[in-house]
Each structure stands twice: as C-alpha cells, then as structure tokens.
Amino acid sequence: QVQPVESGGGSVQAGDSLRLSCTISGYIDSGYGVAWFRQAPGKKREGVAYIDKDGITNYAESVKGRFTISKDNAKNILYLQMNSLKPEDTAIYYCAAGRSGGAWYDLSRYDSWGQGTQVTVSS
C-alpha cells in the first residue's frame, strides 16, 4: 500500500515562498503518478500539480509559473515549491498517488492520500 505523508505547511505573507514535502512509503510501480491537491474552506478539492514516473508534469493554470513539482526518486520524496504565494493559495494541501489513466486532476484516479498540511497566506 502506498502511503503519502505531507509536511512543510505554515503561515506566510503574500509574496513569500514555501516548500512542501511528501514522503511516500510503499512500492510505487511504473504506472503510478503523484500529485498535489488543495482544498480551501467551502471549495472542492482541486488538482495543483502532477508528475509521472517519466518526469512529465502538469499544473493548474492558477499556479503555473509560481509552483514547481519535483521528486527525489532515491528518497521517495515529492516536493512542491511554492513561490509568489497569494491569499487565494490558502488551503489544506494533500499529496496523492495513483495509477496512470484519465485526467491527472481527477480525484477518483488516486487511491492513496496523505493527511494534508495547512498553508495560510495573509495579505
């Protein structure tokens, strides 16, 4: 069973940066992709960024140019570098893993989720 665990959230001011980490235990085969999702109060959980085993990435339009997803394959750690943070980035951020197939931002694709880490951006 693949089990992600997030860390690195916190409270920052607009324009600041944070780097989230997700340590993924368990075996991830070649068919898996990993992603960051976020959920703000009163909103649906939405895809933020995705990376597959080949290093191909996808981003939500709202974070392109500001966020970068990367991974350390040797340590099984997924990262999300978040720059130029905005108040609208405030949310609980989740790490998820799932097999390939379908849209990367489709929640139903993922069967392994972390507990989430809170990111709060003040103006």
XYZ file of C-alpha atoms in Angstrom:
123
model
C 0.000 0.000 0.000
C 1.292 3.426 -0.981
C 1.105 5.926 1.884
C 1.957 9.622 1.431
C 2.756 11.900 4.390
C 2.926 15.671 3.869
C 4.934 18.279 5.733
C 6.167 21.848 5.307
C 2.970 23.856 5.560
C 2.761 27.054 7.538
C 1.613 30.654 7.688
C 3.279 33.207 5.417
C 2.638 36.597 3.886
C 1.684 37.210 0.281
C 4.733 37.052 -1.956
C 6.575 34.603 0.283
C 7.621 31.065 -0.562
C 7.126 27.634 0.957
C 8.276 24.185 0.018
C 6.022 21.272 0.809
C 7.350 17.753 1.101
C 5.611 14.422 0.786
C 7.320 11.251 1.866
C 5.815 8.267 0.116
C 6.165 4.850 1.672
C 5.296 1.617 -0.035
C 6.006 0.444 -3.534
C 5.228 2.693 -6.472
C 5.335 0.893 -9.797
C 5.871 2.376 -13.238
C 2.159 3.012 -13.683
C 1.887 5.483 -10.796
C 1.734 9.243 -10.880
C 1.872 11.543 -7.869
C 0.151 14.864 -7.403
C -0.575 17.759 -5.103
C -4.162 18.760 -4.456
C -5.564 21.507 -2.282
C -8.851 22.292 -0.641
C -9.885 25.705 0.622
C -12.810 26.199 3.020
C -16.098 25.874 1.180
C -14.448 24.717 -2.039
C -13.931 21.431 -3.835
C -10.584 19.722 -3.677
C -8.626 20.692 -6.782
C -5.513 19.491 -8.539
C -2.458 21.718 -8.191
C 0.403 19.832 -9.832
C 1.254 16.373 -11.098
C 4.328 14.404 -12.064
C 4.573 10.926 -13.507
C 7.353 8.354 -13.393
C 8.893 9.824 -16.534
C 9.025 13.322 -15.071
C 6.176 14.722 -17.148
C 4.400 17.467 -15.213
C 1.037 19.193 -15.257
C -0.112 22.284 -13.376
C -3.308 24.087 -12.650
C -3.480 27.340 -14.594
C -3.696 29.287 -11.353
C -0.230 28.156 -10.222
C 1.728 27.962 -13.484
C 4.909 29.969 -13.269
C 4.742 30.088 -9.479
C 4.737 26.458 -8.308
C 7.128 23.680 -9.261
C 6.594 19.993 -8.589
C 9.609 17.723 -8.344
C 10.628 14.438 -6.805
C 13.613 12.688 -5.331
C 13.232 9.147 -6.584
C 16.021 7.769 -4.411
C 14.345 9.010 -1.225
C 10.727 8.676 -2.391
C 10.008 12.314 -1.609
C 7.713 14.564 -3.593
C 8.137 18.337 -3.377
C 6.055 21.359 -4.192
C 7.992 24.611 -4.363
C 5.520 27.440 -3.945
C 6.690 30.943 -4.858
C 4.905 34.284 -5.028
C 2.179 32.973 -2.773
C -1.204 34.661 -2.838
C -4.015 34.685 -0.273
C -6.069 32.558 -2.653
C -3.463 29.813 -2.280
C -4.641 29.331 1.303
C -5.814 25.746 1.631
C -5.021 22.349 3.003
C -2.571 20.731 0.618
C -2.692 16.991 0.028
C -0.288 14.591 -1.590
C -1.834 11.775 -3.601
C -0.678 8.792 -5.622
C -2.493 6.752 -8.219
C -2.055 4.693 -11.312
C -1.940 6.273 -14.746
C -5.113 6.769 -16.708
C -7.590 9.567 -17.115
C -7.103 13.200 -16.243
C -4.402 13.976 -13.707
C -6.707 16.298 -11.790
C -9.484 13.730 -11.384
C -9.682 12.856 -7.693
C -11.106 9.414 -8.418
C -7.858 8.369 -10.052
C -5.993 8.453 -6.752
C -6.243 5.734 -4.154
C -3.535 6.870 -1.729
C -3.816 10.191 0.111
C -1.893 11.966 2.819
C -3.483 13.679 5.809
C -2.867 17.173 4.452
C -0.798 20.143 5.547
C -2.190 23.641 6.081
C -0.902 26.570 4.049
C -2.124 30.008 5.077
C -1.200 33.123 3.095
C -2.066 36.521 4.522
C -2.158 39.793 2.622
